[in-house]
């Protein structure tokens, strides 16, 4: 497995990949040093993330694999991937679609290991933003708001 760490407007993200498939995208501590690789797939990853954050790319075109996840989580993540750039759905809307409950959908979002590729930030509460990556009201929720604002711009 290889990994690159990219500076983006919401902090730093680590993208892990193997055999030209992204296997994980996650936030990392701000003091983590940026790491690049020169292989063609790493360059493509960096190019697409840069284009997304500059507003030039709306849909990532990177092959990915889920390294873990229950059948239920995979079903939720599949629904989330269908939410268009700049749009949102509530936890309840997704739950209704898969005959589940909103809280279970939120728990599946929390377990998403492919930040931005599976855009859980586009899933919001019925009366507010909802959480983000396990955070209910702190800096991670502010990152969710930033991502939603970015996609509305």
PDB file of C-alpha atoms in Angstrom:
ATOM      1  CA  UNK A   1       0.000   0.000   0.000  1.00  0.00           C
ATOM      2  CA  UNK A   2       1.157   3.519  -0.827  1.00  0.00           C
ATOM      3  CA  UNK A   3       0.033   6.816   0.643  1.00  0.00           C
ATOM      4  CA  UNK A   4       0.176  10.478  -0.237  1.00  0.00           C
ATOM      5  CA  UNK A   5      -0.674  13.375   2.053  1.00  0.00           C
ATOM      6  CA  UNK A   6      -2.156  16.434   0.407  1.00  0.00           C
ATOM      7  CA  UNK A   7      -2.658  19.963   1.740  1.00  0.00           C
ATOM      8  CA  UNK A   8      -6.230  21.043   1.005  1.00  0.00           C
ATOM      9  CA  UNK A   9      -8.343  23.969   2.232  1.00  0.00           C
ATOM     10  CA  UNK A  10      -9.934  21.868   5.004  1.00  0.00           C
ATOM     11  CA  UNK A  11      -6.564  20.666   6.353  1.00  0.00           C
ATOM     12  CA  UNK A  12      -4.525  17.684   5.286  1.00  0.00           C
ATOM     13  CA  UNK A  13      -5.819  14.457   3.852  1.00  0.00           C
ATOM     14  CA  UNK A  14      -4.080  11.122   3.474  1.00  0.00           C
ATOM     15  CA  UNK A  15      -4.963   9.062   0.426  1.00  0.00           C
ATOM     16  CA  UNK A  16      -3.970   5.406   0.570  1.00  0.00           C
ATOM     17  CA  UNK A  17      -3.922   3.335  -2.597  1.00  0.00           C
ATOM     18  CA  UNK A  18      -2.793   0.029  -3.994  1.00  0.00           C
ATOM     19  CA  UNK A  19      -2.870  -1.444  -7.474  1.00  0.00           C
ATOM     20  CA  UNK A  20      -4.350   1.794  -8.872  1.00  0.00           C
ATOM     21  CA  UNK A  21      -7.326   1.722  -6.481  1.00  0.00           C
ATOM     22  CA  UNK A  22      -7.883   4.250  -3.706  1.00  0.00           C
ATOM     23  CA  UNK A  23      -8.481   2.327  -0.472  1.00  0.00           C
ATOM     24  CA  UNK A  24      -8.780   5.157   2.054  1.00  0.00           C
ATOM     25  CA  UNK A  25      -9.136   8.938   2.189  1.00  0.00           C
ATOM     26  CA  UNK A  26      -9.026  10.504   5.643  1.00  0.00           C
ATOM     27  CA  UNK A  27      -8.196  13.714   7.483  1.00  0.00           C
ATOM     28  CA  UNK A  28      -4.850  13.735   9.238  1.00  0.00           C
ATOM     29  CA  UNK A  29      -3.331  16.040  11.848  1.00  0.00           C
ATOM     30  CA  UNK A  30      -2.325  19.462  10.595  1.00  0.00           C
ATOM     31  CA  UNK A  31       1.282  18.921  11.647  1.00  0.00           C
ATOM     32  CA  UNK A  32       1.548  15.865   9.367  1.00  0.00           C
ATOM     33  CA  UNK A  33       4.064  16.530   6.628  1.00  0.00           C
ATOM     34  CA  UNK A  34       2.820  16.482   3.030  1.00  0.00           C
ATOM     35  CA  UNK A  35       4.041  13.416   1.142  1.00  0.00           C
ATOM     36  CA  UNK A  36       3.952  12.942  -2.604  1.00  0.00           C
ATOM     37  CA  UNK A  37       4.725  10.025  -4.870  1.00  0.00           C
ATOM     38  CA  UNK A  38       5.757  10.307  -8.474  1.00  0.00           C
ATOM     39  CA  UNK A  39       3.905   7.300  -9.873  1.00  0.00           C
ATOM     40  CA  UNK A  40       1.170   8.061 -12.446  1.00  0.00           C
ATOM     41  CA  UNK A  41      -1.729   7.096 -10.166  1.00  0.00           C
ATOM     42  CA  UNK A  42      -0.474   9.340  -7.345  1.00  0.00           C
ATOM     43  CA  UNK A  43      -0.216  12.207  -9.825  1.00  0.00           C
ATOM     44  CA  UNK A  44      -3.795  11.567 -10.964  1.00  0.00           C
ATOM     45  CA  UNK A  45      -5.040  11.523  -7.357  1.00  0.00           C
ATOM     46  CA  UNK A  46      -3.321  14.837  -6.654  1.00  0.00           C
ATOM     47  CA  UNK A  47      -4.609  16.344  -9.897  1.00  0.00           C
ATOM     48  CA  UNK A  48      -8.230  15.408  -9.130  1.00  0.00           C
ATOM     49  CA  UNK A  49      -8.155  16.616  -5.520  1.00  0.00           C
ATOM     50  CA  UNK A  50      -6.600  19.902  -6.624  1.00  0.00           C
ATOM     51  CA  UNK A  51      -9.288  20.271  -9.306  1.00  0.00           C
ATOM     52  CA  UNK A  52     -12.072  19.494  -6.807  1.00  0.00           C
ATOM     53  CA  UNK A  53     -10.871  22.096  -4.322  1.00  0.00           C
ATOM     54  CA  UNK A  54     -10.359  24.708  -7.054  1.00  0.00           C
ATOM     55  CA  UNK A  55     -13.946  24.163  -8.208  1.00  0.00           C
ATOM     56  CA  UNK A  56     -13.009  22.671 -11.578  1.00  0.00           C
ATOM     57  CA  UNK A  57     -14.042  19.073 -10.763  1.00  0.00           C
ATOM     58  CA  UNK A  58     -17.462  17.998  -9.553  1.00  0.00           C
ATOM     59  CA  UNK A  59     -17.165  14.218  -9.787  1.00  0.00           C
ATOM     60  CA  UNK A  60     -14.069  12.274  -8.860  1.00  0.00           C
ATOM     61  CA  UNK A  61     -13.077   9.678 -11.409  1.00  0.00           C
ATOM     62  CA  UNK A  62     -10.782   7.574  -9.261  1.00  0.00           C
ATOM     63  CA  UNK A  63     -11.271   3.826  -8.962  1.00  0.00           C
ATOM     64  CA  UNK A  64     -11.640   2.770  -5.340  1.00  0.00           C
ATOM     65  CA  UNK A  65     -12.151  -0.298  -3.190  1.00  0.00           C
ATOM     66  CA  UNK A  66     -13.839  -0.610   0.157  1.00  0.00           C
ATOM     67  CA  UNK A  67     -11.386  -2.479   2.376  1.00  0.00           C
ATOM     68  CA  UNK A  68     -14.016  -2.936   5.050  1.00  0.00           C
ATOM     69  CA  UNK A  69     -17.708  -2.370   5.577  1.00  0.00           C
ATOM     70  CA  UNK A  70     -20.813  -4.361   6.343  1.00  0.00           C
ATOM     71  CA  UNK A  71     -23.455  -5.079   3.719  1.00  0.00           C
ATOM     72  CA  UNK A  72     -25.570  -2.391   5.363  1.00  0.00           C
ATOM     73  CA  UNK A  73     -22.773   0.202   5.263  1.00  0.00           C
ATOM     74  CA  UNK A  74     -22.093  -0.594   1.607  1.00  0.00           C
ATOM     75  CA  UNK A  75     -25.792  -0.037   0.855  1.00  0.00           C
ATOM     76  CA  UNK A  76     -25.699   3.368   2.594  1.00  0.00           C
ATOM     77  CA  UNK A  77     -22.462   4.385   0.879  1.00  0.00           C
ATOM     78  CA  UNK A  78     -23.916   3.406  -2.491  1.00  0.00           C
ATOM     79  CA  UNK A  79     -26.860   5.776  -1.885  1.00  0.00           C
ATOM     80  CA  UNK A  80     -24.505   8.555  -0.794  1.00  0.00           C
ATOM     81  CA  UNK A  81     -22.471   8.225  -3.978  1.00  0.00           C
ATOM     82  CA  UNK A  82     -25.645   9.059  -5.922  1.00  0.00           C
ATOM     83  CA  UNK A  83     -25.970  12.518  -4.330  1.00  0.00           C
ATOM     84  CA  UNK A  84     -24.933  15.056  -6.949  1.00  0.00           C
ATOM     85  CA  UNK A  85     -22.334  17.756  -6.422  1.00  0.00           C
ATOM     86  CA  UNK A  86     -23.935  20.754  -4.721  1.00  0.00           C
ATOM     87  CA  UNK A  87     -26.953  18.758  -3.504  1.00  0.00           C
ATOM     88  CA  UNK A  88     -27.788  17.262  -0.118  1.00  0.00           C
ATOM     89  CA  UNK A  89     -30.047  14.552   1.244  1.00  0.00           C
ATOM     90  CA  UNK A  90     -31.097  14.029   4.825  1.00  0.00           C
ATOM     91  CA  UNK A  91     -30.237  10.986   6.879  1.00  0.00           C
ATOM     92  CA  UNK A  92     -33.973  10.272   6.871  1.00  0.00           C
ATOM     93  CA  UNK A  93     -34.272  10.412   3.078  1.00  0.00           C
ATOM     94  CA  UNK A  94     -31.497   7.868   2.682  1.00  0.00           C
ATOM     95  CA  UNK A  95     -32.934   5.723   5.470  1.00  0.00           C
ATOM     96  CA  UNK A  96     -36.342   5.671   3.786  1.00  0.00           C
ATOM     97  CA  UNK A  97     -34.780   4.643   0.481  1.00  0.00           C
ATOM     98  CA  UNK A  98     -33.088   1.597   2.038  1.00  0.00           C
ATOM     99  CA  UNK A  99     -35.817   0.894   4.612  1.00  0.00           C
ATOM    100  CA  UNK A 100     -33.730   1.778   7.635  1.00  0.00           C
ATOM    101  CA  UNK A 101     -33.445   4.451  10.306  1.00  0.00           C
ATOM    102  CA  UNK A 102     -31.668   7.838  10.178  1.00  0.00           C
ATOM    103  CA  UNK A 103     -29.405   7.062  13.143  1.00  0.00           C
ATOM    104  CA  UNK A 104     -28.137   3.886  11.442  1.00  0.00           C
ATOM    105  CA  UNK A 105     -27.418   5.900   8.299  1.00  0.00           C
ATOM    106  CA  UNK A 106     -25.442   8.393  10.424  1.00  0.00           C
ATOM    107  CA  UNK A 107     -23.444   5.546  11.951  1.00  0.00           C
ATOM    108  CA  UNK A 108     -22.610   4.239   8.472  1.00  0.00           C
ATOM    109  CA  UNK A 109     -21.505   7.740   7.441  1.00  0.00           C
ATOM    110  CA  UNK A 110     -19.184   7.853  10.441  1.00  0.00           C
ATOM    111  CA  UNK A 111     -17.518   4.624   9.233  1.00  0.00           C
ATOM    112  CA  UNK A 112     -16.943   5.878   5.681  1.00  0.00           C
ATOM    113  CA  UNK A 113     -13.253   5.421   4.898  1.00  0.00           C
ATOM    114  CA  UNK A 114     -13.381   7.252   1.555  1.00  0.00           C
ATOM    115  CA  UNK A 115     -13.823  10.920   2.480  1.00  0.00           C
ATOM    116  CA  UNK A 116     -15.007  13.008  -0.495  1.00  0.00           C
ATOM    117  CA  UNK A 117     -15.097  10.021  -2.880  1.00  0.00           C
ATOM    118  CA  UNK A 118     -18.138   8.836  -0.938  1.00  0.00           C
ATOM    119  CA  UNK A 119     -19.410  12.322  -0.079  1.00  0.00           C
ATOM    120  CA  UNK A 120     -20.919  11.866   3.383  1.00  0.00           C
ATOM    121  CA  UNK A 121     -20.678  15.632   3.848  1.00  0.00           C
ATOM    122  CA  UNK A 122     -23.715  15.828   1.538  1.00  0.00           C
ATOM    123  CA  UNK A 123     -25.852  13.994   4.111  1.00  0.00           C
ATOM    124  CA  UNK A 124     -27.446  16.416   6.564  1.00  0.00           C
ATOM    125  CA  UNK A 125     -29.876  16.340   9.444  1.00  0.00           C
ATOM    126  CA  UNK A 126     -33.556  17.148   9.044  1.00  0.00           C
ATOM    127  CA  UNK A 127     -33.092  20.353  11.067  1.00  0.00           C
ATOM    128  CA  UNK A 128     -29.395  21.139  10.662  1.00  0.00           C
ATOM    129  CA  UNK A 129     -26.064  19.945   9.414  1.00  0.00           C
ATOM    130  CA  UNK A 130     -25.813  16.782  11.449  1.00  0.00           C
ATOM    131  CA  UNK A 131     -22.404  15.456  12.401  1.00  0.00           C
ATOM    132  CA  UNK A 132     -19.266  14.838  10.399  1.00  0.00           C
ATOM    133  CA  UNK A 133     -16.734  12.058  10.911  1.00  0.00           C
ATOM    134  CA  UNK A 134     -18.053  11.468  14.428  1.00  0.00           C
ATOM    135  CA  UNK A 135     -18.020  15.137  15.446  1.00  0.00           C
ATOM    136  CA  UNK A 136     -21.333  16.721  16.415  1.00  0.00           C
ATOM    137  CA  UNK A 137     -20.453  20.400  16.840  1.00  0.00           C
ATOM    138  CA  UNK A 138     -16.748  21.103  16.519  1.00  0.00           C
ATOM    139  CA  UNK A 139     -14.076  21.708  13.917  1.00  0.00           C
ATOM    140  CA  UNK A 140     -15.035  18.705  11.787  1.00  0.00           C
ATOM    141  CA  UNK A 141     -18.594  19.994  11.422  1.00  0.00           C
ATOM    142  CA  UNK A 142     -17.119  23.329  10.336  1.00  0.00           C
ATOM    143  CA  UNK A 143     -15.220  21.409   7.632  1.00  0.00           C
ATOM    144  CA  UNK A 144     -18.496  19.820   6.526  1.00  0.00           C
ATOM    145  CA  UNK A 145     -20.028  23.306   6.262  1.00  0.00           C
ATOM    146  CA  UNK A 146     -16.999  24.492   4.285  1.00  0.00           C
ATOM    147  CA  UNK A 147     -17.389  21.585   1.834  1.00  0.00           C
ATOM    148  CA  UNK A 148     -21.098  22.258   1.381  1.00  0.00           C
ATOM    149  CA  UNK A 149     -20.443  25.984   0.859  1.00  0.00           C
ATOM    150  CA  UNK A 150     -17.655  25.147  -1.606  1.00  0.00           C
ATOM    151  CA  UNK A 151     -20.012  22.988  -3.640  1.00  0.00           C
ATOM    152  CA  UNK A 152     -22.708  25.686  -3.638  1.00  0.00           C
ATOM    153  CA  UNK A 153     -20.323  28.368  -4.923  1.00  0.00           C
TER     154      UNK A 153
END
